[in-house]
Short mmCIF file of C-alpha atoms in Angstrom, two decimals:
data_model
loop_
_atom_site.label_atom_id
_atom_site.label_comp_id
_atom_site.label_asym_id
_atom_site.label_seq_id
_atom_site.Cartn_x
_atom_site.Cartn_y
_atom_site.Cartn_z
CA MET A 25 7.92 68.06 86.32
CA GLN A 26 10.78 65.70 85.53
CA GLN A 27 11.36 64.79 89.19
CA HIS A 28 7.76 63.63 89.69
CA ALA A 29 7.61 61.93 86.29
CA LEU A 30 10.39 59.50 87.19
CA SER A 31 10.58 56.67 89.69
CA TYR A 32 13.63 54.70 90.79
CA THR A 33 13.98 51.08 91.81
CA ARG A 34 16.74 48.59 92.53
CA ILE A 35 17.02 45.69 90.06
CA LYS A 36 19.10 42.64 89.32
CA LYS A 37 20.56 42.94 85.82
CA ILE A 38 21.73 39.87 83.94
CA HIS A 39 24.18 40.33 81.09
CA ASN A 40 25.61 37.14 79.62
CA THR A 41 26.68 35.26 82.77
CA THR A 42 27.04 38.27 85.05
CA ILE A 43 24.46 39.45 87.61
CA THR A 44 24.78 42.97 89.00
CA ASP A 45 22.76 45.17 91.38
CA GLU A 46 21.78 48.43 89.70
CA GLU A 47 19.32 51.30 89.96
CA ASP A 48 16.71 51.50 87.19
CA VAL A 49 14.61 54.47 86.11
CA LEU A 50 10.88 53.98 85.55
CA ALA A 51 8.19 56.21 84.12
CA ALA A 52 5.94 57.19 87.03
CA GLU A 53 2.29 56.17 86.79
CA GLU A 54 -0.19 57.64 89.26
CA PRO A 55 -3.94 58.33 89.28
CA LEU A 56 -5.42 61.75 88.65
CA GLU A 57 -9.01 62.53 89.57
CA ILE A 58 -10.66 65.29 87.55
CA ARG A 59 -13.47 67.11 89.37
CA LEU A 60 -15.78 69.59 87.70
CA VAL A 61 -17.50 72.55 89.40
CA HIS A 62 -20.27 74.15 87.34
CA GLY A 63 -23.60 75.92 87.46
CA PRO A 64 -24.76 79.43 88.40
CA GLU A 65 -22.99 81.13 91.30
CA HIS A 66 -25.89 80.50 93.70
CA GLU A 67 -26.14 76.76 92.98
CA ARG A 68 -22.71 75.42 92.14
CA GLN A 69 -22.40 71.65 91.64
CA GLN A 70 -19.27 69.53 92.00
CA GLN A 71 -18.94 66.22 90.17
CA ASN A 72 -16.16 63.68 89.85
CA ILE A 73 -15.69 63.23 86.11
CA THR A 74 -12.93 60.65 85.73
CA VAL A 75 -9.89 59.00 87.19
CA THR A 76 -7.07 58.54 84.69
CA MET A 77 -3.69 56.90 85.14
CA ARG A 78 -1.06 59.37 83.99
CA THR A 79 2.53 60.53 84.30
CA PRO A 80 2.41 63.24 87.00
CA GLY A 81 2.92 66.82 85.86
CA GLN A 82 1.13 69.21 83.49
CA ASP A 83 -2.20 68.22 85.05
CA GLN A 84 -3.81 71.51 84.04
CA ASP A 85 -3.03 70.79 80.40
CA LEU A 86 -4.30 67.23 80.78
CA ALA A 87 -7.59 68.23 82.42
CA THR A 88 -8.25 70.98 79.85
CA GLY A 89 -7.48 68.70 76.93
CA PHE A 90 -9.53 65.83 78.34
CA LEU A 91 -12.64 67.97 78.95
CA PHE A 92 -12.34 69.50 75.48
CA THR A 93 -11.69 66.31 73.50
CA GLU A 94 -14.51 64.54 75.36
CA GLY A 95 -16.86 67.34 74.26
CA ILE A 96 -17.63 68.35 77.86
CA ILE A 97 -16.46 71.94 77.25
CA GLN A 98 -16.22 73.90 74.01
CA SER A 99 -13.08 75.95 74.60
CA ALA A 100 -10.53 76.96 77.21
CA ALA A 101 -12.58 80.13 77.73
CA ASP A 102 -15.23 77.95 79.42
CA ILE A 103 -12.83 77.43 82.33
CA ALA A 104 -12.74 79.95 85.17
CA ASN A 105 -10.11 78.20 87.30
CA LEU A 106 -7.88 75.12 87.39
CA GLN A 107 -6.83 74.06 90.88
CA PRO A 108 -4.46 71.07 91.15
CA HIS A 109 -3.94 69.53 94.57
CA GLY A 110 -1.94 66.33 94.71
CA SER A 111 -3.76 63.60 92.84
CA VAL A 112 -6.89 65.73 92.29
CA ILE A 113 -7.50 68.65 89.94
CA THR A 114 -10.65 70.74 90.29
CA VAL A 115 -11.85 72.51 87.16
CA THR A 116 -14.27 75.36 87.82
CA LEU A 117 -16.30 76.49 84.83
CA GLN A 118 -17.62 79.95 84.14
CA PRO A 119 -21.08 80.41 85.74
CA HIS A 120 -22.85 80.60 82.37
CA VAL A 121 -21.24 77.42 80.96
CA GLN A 122 -23.27 74.23 80.95
CA PRO A 123 -21.02 71.16 80.49
CA VAL A 124 -22.16 68.41 78.14
CA LEU A 125 -22.31 65.30 80.29
CA GLN A 126 -23.86 62.02 79.27
CA PRO A 127 -25.71 60.33 82.14
CA MET A 128 -23.11 57.56 82.50
CA GLN A 129 -20.12 59.70 81.54
CA ARG A 130 -19.80 61.42 84.90
CA ASN A 131 -17.61 58.78 86.50
CA PHE A 132 -15.36 56.55 84.44
CA PHE A 133 -11.88 55.15 84.79
CA SER A 134 -9.21 55.34 82.12
CA ASN A 135 -6.01 53.37 82.42
CA SER A 136 -2.76 54.44 80.84
CA GLY A 137 -3.19 52.17 77.83
CA CYS A 138 -6.75 52.95 76.81
CA GLY A 139 -8.50 56.22 76.13
CA VAL A 140 -12.02 54.78 75.98
CA CYS A 141 -11.95 52.48 79.03
CA GLY A 142 -14.96 52.82 81.29
CA LYS A 143 -17.38 54.05 78.62
CA PRO A 144 -20.71 52.31 79.32
CA ASP A 145 -21.78 51.44 75.76
CA ILE A 146 -20.69 51.53 72.12
CA ASP A 147 -22.41 54.83 71.30
CA SER A 148 -20.63 56.62 74.13
CA ILE A 149 -17.15 56.05 72.68
CA PHE A 150 -17.98 58.58 69.97
CA THR A 151 -17.93 62.29 70.75
CA ASN A 152 -19.88 64.87 68.80
CA VAL A 153 -17.20 65.97 66.33
CA GLN A 154 -18.22 69.25 64.70
CA ASN A 155 -15.02 69.89 62.75
CA ASP A 156 -14.68 68.06 59.43
CA ASN A 157 -11.64 69.97 58.03
CA ASN A 158 -13.40 70.45 54.69
CA GLY A 159 -12.17 74.01 54.47
CA THR A 160 -8.62 73.28 55.62
CA ALA A 161 -6.11 74.08 52.89
CA LEU A 162 -3.04 73.17 54.96
CA THR A 163 -0.27 71.39 53.07
CA PHE A 164 2.93 69.92 54.49
CA PRO A 165 6.25 69.26 52.70
CA ALA A 166 7.06 65.57 52.30
CA ALA A 167 10.79 66.13 52.86
CA ARG A 168 10.15 67.75 56.24
CA LEU A 169 7.56 65.09 57.14
CA LEU A 170 10.19 62.35 56.86
CA GLU A 171 12.47 64.27 59.26
CA LEU A 172 9.89 64.67 62.05
CA PRO A 173 10.62 61.54 64.13
CA ASP A 174 14.30 62.46 64.38
CA SER A 175 13.47 66.08 65.18
CA ILE A 176 11.50 65.18 68.33
CA ARG A 177 13.80 62.45 69.59
CA ALA A 178 16.11 64.94 71.27
CA GLN A 179 13.06 66.50 72.96
CA GLN A 180 11.80 63.21 74.44
CA LYS A 181 13.57 63.46 77.78
CA LEU A 182 11.31 61.02 79.63
CA PHE A 183 11.58 58.42 76.87
CA GLU A 184 15.35 58.81 76.90
CA ASP A 185 15.38 58.19 80.67
CA THR A 186 12.87 55.35 80.85
CA GLY A 187 12.15 53.88 77.39
CA GLY A 188 8.50 53.56 78.44
CA ILE A 189 6.71 56.76 77.51
CA HIS A 190 4.62 58.16 74.65
CA ALA A 191 4.99 61.55 72.99
CA ALA A 192 2.70 63.79 70.97
CA ALA A 193 3.96 66.89 69.19
CA LEU A 194 2.56 69.81 67.20
CA PHE A 195 4.25 71.29 64.15
CA ASN A 196 3.20 74.32 62.11
CA ALA A 197 2.93 74.37 58.31
CA LYS A 198 6.64 75.18 58.02
CA GLY A 199 7.54 72.08 59.98
CA GLU A 200 8.59 74.01 63.09
CA LEU A 201 8.05 72.28 66.44
CA LEU A 202 5.50 74.20 68.53
CA LEU A 203 4.80 71.86 71.46
CA ILE A 204 5.68 68.38 72.65
CA LYS A 205 4.15 66.45 75.57
CA GLU A 206 4.99 63.07 77.06
CA ASP A 207 2.95 60.66 79.15
CA ILE A 208 2.78 56.97 79.96
CA GLY A 209 -0.66 56.99 78.28
CA ARG A 210 -0.76 57.87 74.57
CA HIS A 211 -4.22 59.42 74.99
CA ASN A 212 -2.97 61.49 77.93
CA ALA A 213 -0.06 62.78 75.86
CA VAL A 214 -2.53 63.97 73.22
CA ASP A 215 -4.82 65.54 75.83
CA LYS A 216 -1.85 67.34 77.40
CA LEU A 217 -0.79 68.59 73.96
CA ILE A 218 -4.23 69.86 72.96
CA GLY A 219 -4.88 71.28 76.43
CA ALA A 220 -1.59 73.18 76.41
CA ALA A 221 -2.36 74.60 72.97
CA LEU A 222 -5.84 75.72 74.08
CA LEU A 223 -4.51 77.36 77.24
CA ALA A 224 -1.71 79.09 75.31
CA GLY A 225 -4.34 80.71 73.11
CA ASP A 226 -1.98 81.58 70.25
CA ILE A 227 -1.76 78.23 68.45
CA GLN A 228 -4.14 77.64 65.55
CA LEU A 229 -4.70 73.90 65.75
CA SER A 230 -6.39 73.83 62.34
CA ARG A 231 -3.02 74.85 60.85
CA CYS A 232 -0.99 72.14 62.61
CA LEU A 233 0.30 68.62 62.08
CA MET A 234 0.22 66.28 65.09
CA LEU A 235 2.95 63.65 65.40
CA LEU A 236 2.44 60.52 67.51
CA SER A 237 5.40 58.49 68.75
CA GLY A 238 3.45 55.21 68.65
CA ARG A 239 0.45 53.75 66.89
CA ALA A 240 -2.61 55.70 65.77
CA GLY A 241 -5.75 54.33 67.40
CA PHE A 242 -9.29 55.53 66.83
CA GLU A 243 -9.45 57.49 70.09
CA LEU A 244 -6.46 59.63 69.11
CA ILE A 245 -7.95 60.42 65.71
CA GLN A 246 -11.16 61.48 67.44
CA LYS A 247 -9.31 63.77 69.84
CA ALA A 248 -7.51 65.40 66.91
CA ALA A 249 -10.82 65.77 65.05
CA MET A 250 -12.35 67.54 68.05
CA ALA A 251 -9.47 70.03 67.88
CA ALA A 252 -9.74 70.39 64.05
CA ILE A 253 -6.18 69.14 63.53
CA PRO A 254 -6.06 68.24 59.81
CA ILE A 255 -2.89 66.10 59.59
CA ILE A 256 -1.83 63.24 61.89
CA ALA A 257 1.43 61.36 61.45
CA ALA A 258 2.25 58.28 63.53
CA VAL A 259 5.51 56.41 63.88
CA GLY A 260 3.49 53.22 64.34
CA ALA A 261 0.56 51.62 62.59
CA PRO A 262 -2.99 52.97 62.33
CA SER A 263 -5.99 50.79 63.15
CA SER A 264 -8.77 50.10 60.65
CA MET A 265 -11.18 52.29 62.65
CA ALA A 266 -8.61 55.09 62.74
CA VAL A 267 -8.38 55.04 58.94
CA LYS A 268 -12.15 54.90 58.57
CA MET A 269 -12.77 57.87 60.87
CA ALA A 270 -9.89 59.89 59.44
CA GLU A 271 -11.55 59.53 56.05
CA GLU A 272 -14.92 60.57 57.47
CA TRP A 273 -13.48 63.60 59.26
CA ASN A 274 -11.26 64.63 56.32
CA ILE A 275 -8.03 64.13 58.22
CA THR A 276 -4.79 63.25 56.47
CA LEU A 277 -3.54 60.13 58.28
CA ILE A 278 0.05 58.92 57.94
CA GLY A 279 1.45 55.76 59.48
CA PHE A 280 4.77 53.93 59.75
CA LEU A 281 6.65 57.23 59.63
CA ARG A 282 10.21 56.05 60.20
CA GLN A 283 13.48 55.39 58.40
CA GLN A 284 12.72 58.00 55.75
CA ARG A 285 9.47 56.36 54.61
CA CYS A 286 5.76 56.36 55.45
CA ASN A 287 2.30 55.31 54.28
CA ILE A 288 -0.43 57.90 53.60
CA TYR A 289 -3.84 56.37 54.25
CA THR A 290 -6.23 59.30 53.72
CA ARG A 291 -6.27 62.75 52.10
CA ALA A 292 -2.82 62.42 50.53
CA GLU A 293 -3.20 65.74 48.68
CA ARG A 294 -2.11 67.63 51.79
CA ILE A 295 1.41 66.15 51.56
CA VAL A 296 3.34 67.92 48.81
CA LEU A 297 6.77 67.50 47.22
#
């Protein structure tokens, strides 16, 4: 994956009064089209669902996570086959599965900076979140929480190479790293993370903390809510809508997690000394 995730270019570098010719490493950004095949065996339908700008690699995780967090499928078990081919991935659903598609949701474009681009109206940016985490008794030690950004830094290979990539990571209740995914789009990194967890089948997302390497926007909180993830920690700032929806969905939301400090915006009782 690393080979396709990187791009190289020649640059002129200025340092003080010196100009040199050097090779620079960039995070690759390429389109991925997600196609969906569904319906009974005798009348299969194929639809183009979205085109998203992403860092190439782990497209099966990305497609699974995207379809799940958008509420189009209910679980990884809904998928019969994932077939990547270049810049297209075809997701074939089980014959009995009926995807939940809004009329205008079937074709929309998402760039690498925005997880809700292309939605046709305000109502369509919200998915039907069924999980409210009311019964989630997960707690997380504050001392370990403060260590999390440093613990994933060594795992962020693409960020180390390019300086232009986002990461999302899952930790269990003991603070052990379970999964980490990187992508040029923060929403894609989260979709890859959730998709990988769903396909693995042995990760209980409702017992996990999700760490974000950047800011916490509303769309990332919604994706976590769809997966019943009860604690979200972000190195950057949360938005006002992120805080509002975290409160509504009973998610513990932490921001500015860096330099051995953080702010807890909602459901602080889950963070314990």
